[in-house]
Amino acid sequence: MPLYLPGNRPGCRRCLCLLTALLGAPALAQDFELSDDLFRDGASEEQTREPTSRSWLDDLTIELNHQIVGHLNRNRHETPAGPVQQSRGLEVNRLGSDLRYQHLHDSGWLFRASGRARMYLPGGYEHDNTDRPDHELRLQELYLQRSGRYHSVTVGRQTIVWGETVGNSVLDVINTTEYRDLTVIDLEDARRNQWMVNWDWFSDAGTVSTFVNLYPQFNPLPIAGSPLFPDLPWRLPTVRRDTPLFETGIRLQRSVPGSDFAVMAAWLYENDVSYAPPEPGQVNARPLLNDHLLLGFSGNRAMGRLLLTLDLAYSRDVLAPHLTTDPEPMPRYRQTDRLATSLGLEYALTTTRQLSISVAVERFEGPRTRDQARLRLAEDGNSGNLLLRYSESLLNENLQLSVTAQSSLHGEMSLLNLGAGWRINDDWSLSGQLILTRAEAGSPLPGLDEDVRLGTTVSVSF
C-alpha cells in the first residue's frame, strides 16, 4: 500500500472526498427539512432520563481479570531459517484491569471513557519478550456526544461500524483491529478506537452520516513470541508519517418495513500495511501505504426469526500482492481494483439459542502493468473466509456456551473455538476456551497446524 505524496496523485480526489463529507451531507439534510436549530428540544426520548442525586462513582465500572492460556502439544514446522520445534507449556499469563465510565445527562450530552491496563506475568510470551515492558496501558474510548431530535455529533476516540454482516463484513474497515494472539478471534473484540469526528442527521426519509479522521492508524503487528507473529527474515518497522494523512466518508441509510439499506463512499487507508523487501544492505523492510476510494452498499432483510445481510465493497486503486515467475520469487505490488462481498444469515433458534453463518469473498482485478506475462496474483482467483457462530444460554442465563468456527475460503487454514462462561454471582465470573487450529504448509501461518490450546479467565467487577 504505497504512500502517495501530494503531487503524485491528482489533488482533486482528496478535495472531492473532503468536500463531499463536510458539505455534501448538510445539503442532503436540507432536503429532509431538518430543523434550523441544531439541537432543538434537546435529547431524544431514548437518551433522556429522570434527574437523580447519584454520585459520579455510580457511572464507573471496574473489572479485574486474570487470563492464562497453555499450549498443549508440540508442533514442528519449517521456516526460512530452518525447522522450528514448538514446546508445550504456558503461553499467555496476564493480569488485567478494565475501567469504563459513562455519564448521560438529561439535556442530551453523553460522555464515555474506557481504558485498560495489562501486567504480563512470568511464563507468558509477552513477559518473556525482552524488547517490551512487562506492562501496558491503553486508552480505548474517550468521546463527547451531543444528541438532539435531528442531529448527533460525536467527537473523540470512538468506533464507527459500517456494514451489516456482523463479524465478517467487507465494509467494517474504518477502525483498525488487533489480533495479538489466539485469545482474540472476533472482530468485535479486536477493534481499536481512533480519534474522529462523526456527525449524523436523522429524518423520516433516512439518516446521513459523515466522519473525518485526521490521524489514521494501522493494524499493529503481533509482537515477537506470539503464535500469530509473522516469521520473516527481516524486520518490520512502524510507519513513519512523512506527510499528513486523513480519512473521510459519507453514508446514507434508509429503512423500510423489514429492511435497512445504505450506500456509502469513503477515502481510506488500508488498515494492513504491506512491506517490500529492504534495500540492499538494510535489515528493515519498507512499509507501503495505500490510500484508496471505497464505494459500498449494505442491506438486510428480516423474516421472522431470520435475518439476511449483504455487503458489497468496491475499492479503487488498492495494492495487490504479486509474485514473479523467476526461480526465486520476490514479492511485488501493483495497483488494481478489488471487489468484495459478504453474505450473512442470523437465526434465533429460541430466545436463548442463536446461530449465525457468513461468508466473505474478495477478488482482485488483473494487474495494471504491461508485463502481465511475468506477473500473477499471489492469491489465484477468489479469496475469503467462512464464519460460523453458535451460542446458547442455560441455567437462567448464568451459563453461556459458544462455538466459533473459522476457515479460509479454500480450507488451507481453519480454527475452532469452544467456549464456556459461568456467572458465579453479580460480581464474579469464570470462563474457559479450547482452541484448535489447522494450517497447511503453504498457508501464511504454518506454525499453527494441529495446534491445541486451553485457556481460562477469572473476572471480578464492581
mmCIF file of C-alpha atoms in Angstrom, residues 116-118 135-139:
data_model
loop_
_atom_site.group_PDB
_atom_site.id
_atom_site.type_symbol
_atom_site.label_atom_id
_atom_site.label_comp_id
_atom_site.label_asym_id
_atom_site.label_seq_id
_atom_site.Cartn_x
_atom_site.Cartn_y
_atom_site.Cartn_z
ATOM 1 C CA ARG A 116 -7.291 -0.983 30.106
ATOM 2 C CA ALA A 117 -4.126 -1.911 31.933
ATOM 3 C CA ARG A 118 -2.237 -5.173 31.499
ATOM 4 C CA HIS A 135 3.011 -3.874 31.409
ATOM 5 C CA GLU A 136 0.787 -1.936 29.024
ATOM 6 C CA LEU A 137 -1.706 0.935 29.309
ATOM 7 C CA ARG A 138 -4.231 1.710 26.588
ATOM 8 C CA LEU A 139 -6.955 4.318 26.184
#
